[in-house]
Coordinates of N, CA and C in Angstrom, one line a residue:
M1 N 25.6 7.4 -33.6 CA 25.8 8.1 -32.3 C 27.3 8.5 -32.3
N2 N 27.5 9.7 -32.0 CA 28.9 10.2 -31.9 C 29.6 9.8 -30.6
Q3 N 30.9 9.9 -30.6 CA 31.7 9.4 -29.4 C 31.3 10.1 -28.1
R4 N 31.0 11.4 -28.2 CA 30.6 12.2 -27.0 C 29.3 11.6 -26.4
R5 N 28.3 11.3 -27.3 CA 27.1 10.8 -26.8 C 27.2 9.3 -26.2
I6 N 28.1 8.6 -26.8 CA 28.4 7.2 -26.3 C 29.0 7.3 -24.9
Q7 N 29.9 8.3 -24.7 CA 30.6 8.5 -23.4 C 29.5 8.9 -22.4
I8 N 28.6 9.8 -22.7 CA 27.6 10.2 -21.8 C 26.7 9.0 -21.5
L9 N 26.3 8.2 -22.5 CA 25.5 7.0 -22.2 C 26.2 6.1 -21.2
G10 N 27.5 5.9 -21.4 CA 28.3 5.1 -20.5 C 28.2 5.6 -19.0
W11 N 28.3 6.9 -18.8 CA 28.3 7.4 -17.5 C 26.9 7.4 -16.9
V12 N 25.8 7.6 -17.8 CA 24.4 7.4 -17.3 C 24.2 6.0 -16.9
A13 N 24.6 5.0 -17.7 CA 24.5 3.6 -17.4 C 25.2 3.3 -16.1
S14 N 26.4 3.9 -15.9 CA 27.1 3.7 -14.6 C 26.4 4.2 -13.4
A15 N 25.8 5.4 -13.6 CA 25.0 5.9 -12.5 C 23.8 5.0 -12.1
M16 N 23.2 4.4 -13.1 CA 22.1 3.5 -12.9 C 22.6 2.3 -12.2
S17 N 23.7 1.8 -12.5 CA 24.3 0.6 -11.9 C 24.6 0.9 -10.4
I18 N 25.2 2.1 -10.2 CA 25.4 2.4 -8.8 C 24.2 2.5 -8.0
L19 N 23.1 3.1 -8.5 CA 21.8 3.1 -7.8 C 21.3 1.7 -7.6
M20 N 21.5 0.8 -8.5 CA 21.1 -0.6 -8.3 C 21.8 -1.2 -7.1
Y21 N 23.1 -0.9 -6.9 CA 23.8 -1.5 -5.8 C 23.5 -0.7 -4.5
V22 N 23.2 0.6 -4.6 CA 22.8 1.3 -3.4 C 21.5 0.7 -2.8
S23 N 20.7 0.2 -3.7 CA 19.4 -0.5 -3.3 C 19.7 -1.6 -2.3
Y24 N 20.9 -2.2 -2.3 CA 21.2 -3.2 -1.3 C 21.1 -2.7 0.2
I25 N 21.2 -1.4 0.3 CA 21.2 -0.8 1.7 C 19.9 -1.2 2.4
A26 N 18.8 -1.2 1.7 CA 17.5 -1.6 2.3 C 17.6 -3.0 2.8
Q27 N 18.2 -3.9 2.0 CA 18.3 -5.3 2.4 C 19.3 -5.5 3.6
I28 N 20.3 -4.7 3.6 CA 21.3 -4.7 4.7 C 20.6 -4.4 6.0
I29 N 19.8 -3.3 5.9 CA 19.0 -2.9 7.1 C 18.1 -3.9 7.6
N30 N 17.3 -4.5 6.6 CA 16.4 -5.6 6.9 C 17.2 -6.8 7.6
N31 N 18.3 -7.1 7.0 CA 19.1 -8.2 7.5 C 19.5 -7.9 9.0
L32 N 20.0 -6.7 9.2 CA 20.4 -6.4 10.6 C 19.3 -6.3 11.6
N33 N 18.0 -6.1 11.1 CA 16.9 -6.1 11.9 C 16.2 -7.5 12.0
G34 N 16.9 -8.5 11.6 CA 16.4 -9.9 11.7 C 15.5 -10.4 10.6
Q35 N 15.3 -9.6 9.6 CA 14.5 -10.0 8.4 C 15.5 -10.4 7.3
K36 N 16.1 -11.6 7.5 CA 17.2 -12.0 6.7 C 16.7 -12.3 5.2
G37 N 17.5 -11.8 4.3 CA 17.2 -12.1 2.9 C 18.2 -13.1 2.4
S38 N 18.1 -13.6 1.2 CA 18.9 -14.6 0.6 C 20.3 -13.9 0.3
W39 N 21.3 -14.7 0.4 CA 22.7 -14.3 0.2 C 23.2 -14.6 -1.2
I40 N 22.4 -15.4 -2.0 CA 22.9 -15.9 -3.3 C 23.0 -14.8 -4.3
Q41 N 22.0 -14.0 -4.5 CA 22.1 -12.9 -5.5 C 23.2 -11.9 -5.2
P42 N 23.3 -11.4 -4.0 CA 24.3 -10.5 -3.7 C 25.7 -11.1 -3.8
A43 N 25.8 -12.4 -3.5 CA 27.1 -13.1 -3.7 C 27.5 -13.1 -5.2
V44 N 26.6 -13.4 -6.0 CA 26.9 -13.4 -7.5 C 27.2 -12.0 -7.9
A45 N 26.5 -11.0 -7.5 CA 26.8 -9.6 -7.8 C 28.2 -9.2 -7.4
F46 N 28.6 -9.7 -6.2 CA 29.9 -9.4 -5.7 C 31.0 -9.9 -6.6
V47 N 30.9 -11.2 -7.0 CA 31.9 -11.7 -8.0 C 31.8 -11.0 -9.3
N48 N 30.6 -10.8 -9.8 CA 30.4 -10.1 -11.1 C 31.1 -8.7 -11.0
C49 N 30.9 -8.0 -9.9 CA 31.5 -6.6 -9.8 C 33.0 -6.7 -9.8
I50 N 33.6 -7.7 -9.1 CA 35.0 -7.8 -9.1 C 35.5 -8.1 -10.5
L51 N 34.9 -9.0 -11.2 CA 35.3 -9.3 -12.6 C 35.2 -8.1 -13.5
W52 N 34.1 -7.4 -13.5 CA 34.0 -6.2 -14.3 C 35.0 -5.1 -14.0
T53 N 35.3 -4.9 -12.7 CA 36.2 -3.9 -12.3 C 37.6 -4.3 -12.8
I54 N 38.0 -5.5 -12.6 CA 39.3 -5.9 -13.2 C 39.4 -5.7 -14.7
Y55 N 38.3 -6.1 -15.4 CA 38.3 -5.9 -16.8 C 38.4 -4.4 -17.1
A56 N 37.6 -3.6 -16.5 CA 37.6 -2.2 -16.8 C 39.0 -1.5 -16.5
L57 N 39.7 -1.9 -15.5 CA 41.0 -1.3 -15.1 C 42.1 -1.9 -16.0
K58 N 41.9 -3.0 -16.6 CA 43.0 -3.6 -17.4 C 42.9 -3.3 -18.9
T59 N 41.7 -2.9 -19.4 CA 41.6 -2.6 -20.8 C 42.3 -1.3 -21.1
K60 N 42.7 -1.2 -22.4 CA 43.3 0.0 -22.9 C 42.4 0.6 -24.0
P61 N 41.9 1.8 -23.9 CA 42.1 2.7 -22.7 C 41.2 2.2 -21.6
M62 N 41.6 2.6 -20.4 CA 40.9 2.1 -19.1 C 39.4 2.6 -19.2
Q63 N 38.5 1.7 -18.9 CA 37.1 1.9 -18.9 C 36.6 2.5 -17.6
K64 N 36.8 3.8 -17.4 CA 36.5 4.4 -16.1 C 35.1 4.3 -15.7
A65 N 34.2 4.4 -16.6 CA 32.7 4.4 -16.3 C 32.3 3.0 -15.8
I66 N 32.9 1.9 -16.4 CA 32.6 0.6 -16.0 C 33.1 0.3 -14.6
A67 N 34.4 0.8 -14.3 CA 34.9 0.6 -13.0 C 34.1 1.4 -12.0
A68 N 33.8 2.6 -12.3 CA 33.0 3.4 -11.3 C 31.6 2.8 -11.0
A69 N 31.1 2.1 -12.0 CA 29.8 1.5 -11.8 C 29.9 0.2 -10.9
N70 N 31.0 -0.4 -10.9 CA 31.1 -1.7 -10.2 C 31.8 -1.7 -8.9
I71 N 32.7 -0.7 -8.6 CA 33.4 -0.7 -7.4 C 32.4 -0.5 -6.2
P72 N 31.4 0.3 -6.2 CA 30.4 0.3 -5.1 C 29.7 -1.0 -4.9
G73 N 29.5 -1.7 -6.0 CA 28.8 -3.0 -5.9 C 29.6 -4.0 -5.2
I74 N 30.9 -3.9 -5.3 CA 31.8 -4.9 -4.5 C 31.5 -4.8 -3.0
F75 N 31.5 -3.5 -2.5 CA 31.4 -3.3 -1.1 C 29.9 -3.5 -0.6
L76 N 29.0 -3.0 -1.4 CA 27.6 -3.2 -0.9 C 27.1 -4.6 -1.1
A77 N 27.5 -5.3 -2.1 CA 27.1 -6.7 -2.2 C 27.8 -7.5 -1.1
A78 N 29.0 -7.3 -0.8 CA 29.7 -8.0 0.3 C 29.0 -7.7 1.6
A79 N 28.6 -6.5 1.9 CA 27.9 -6.2 3.1 C 26.6 -6.9 3.2
T80 N 25.9 -7.0 2.0 CA 24.6 -7.7 2.0 C 24.8 -9.1 2.3
V81 N 25.8 -9.8 1.7 CA 26.1 -11.2 2.0 C 26.4 -11.4 3.4
L82 N 27.3 -10.6 4.0 CA 27.8 -10.8 5.3 C 26.6 -10.6 6.4
T83 N 25.7 -9.7 6.1 CA 24.6 -9.5 7.0 C 23.5 -10.4 6.9
S84 N 23.5 -11.2 5.8 CA 22.4 -12.1 5.6 C 22.4 -13.4 6.4
F85 N 23.5 -13.6 7.1 CA 23.7 -14.8 8.0 C 23.3 -14.6 9.4

């Protein structure tokens, strides 16, 4: 696989990751409507996203696709955790 295709694959994988974190919105809505979900999985995702974002921003060259995939997860996972109580 050439470098261009690998780069495209990275951005497609990042888009799928973002969609995975956007799916937390349904759980946030359920939490706010009194149908509380577990906080454990989104809490683990929150930490995971922070770690991957730090890694992506500190590597040389910077891994923009990995950072882009995980930054939304930080905020959406945190919101899911906070609304689950």
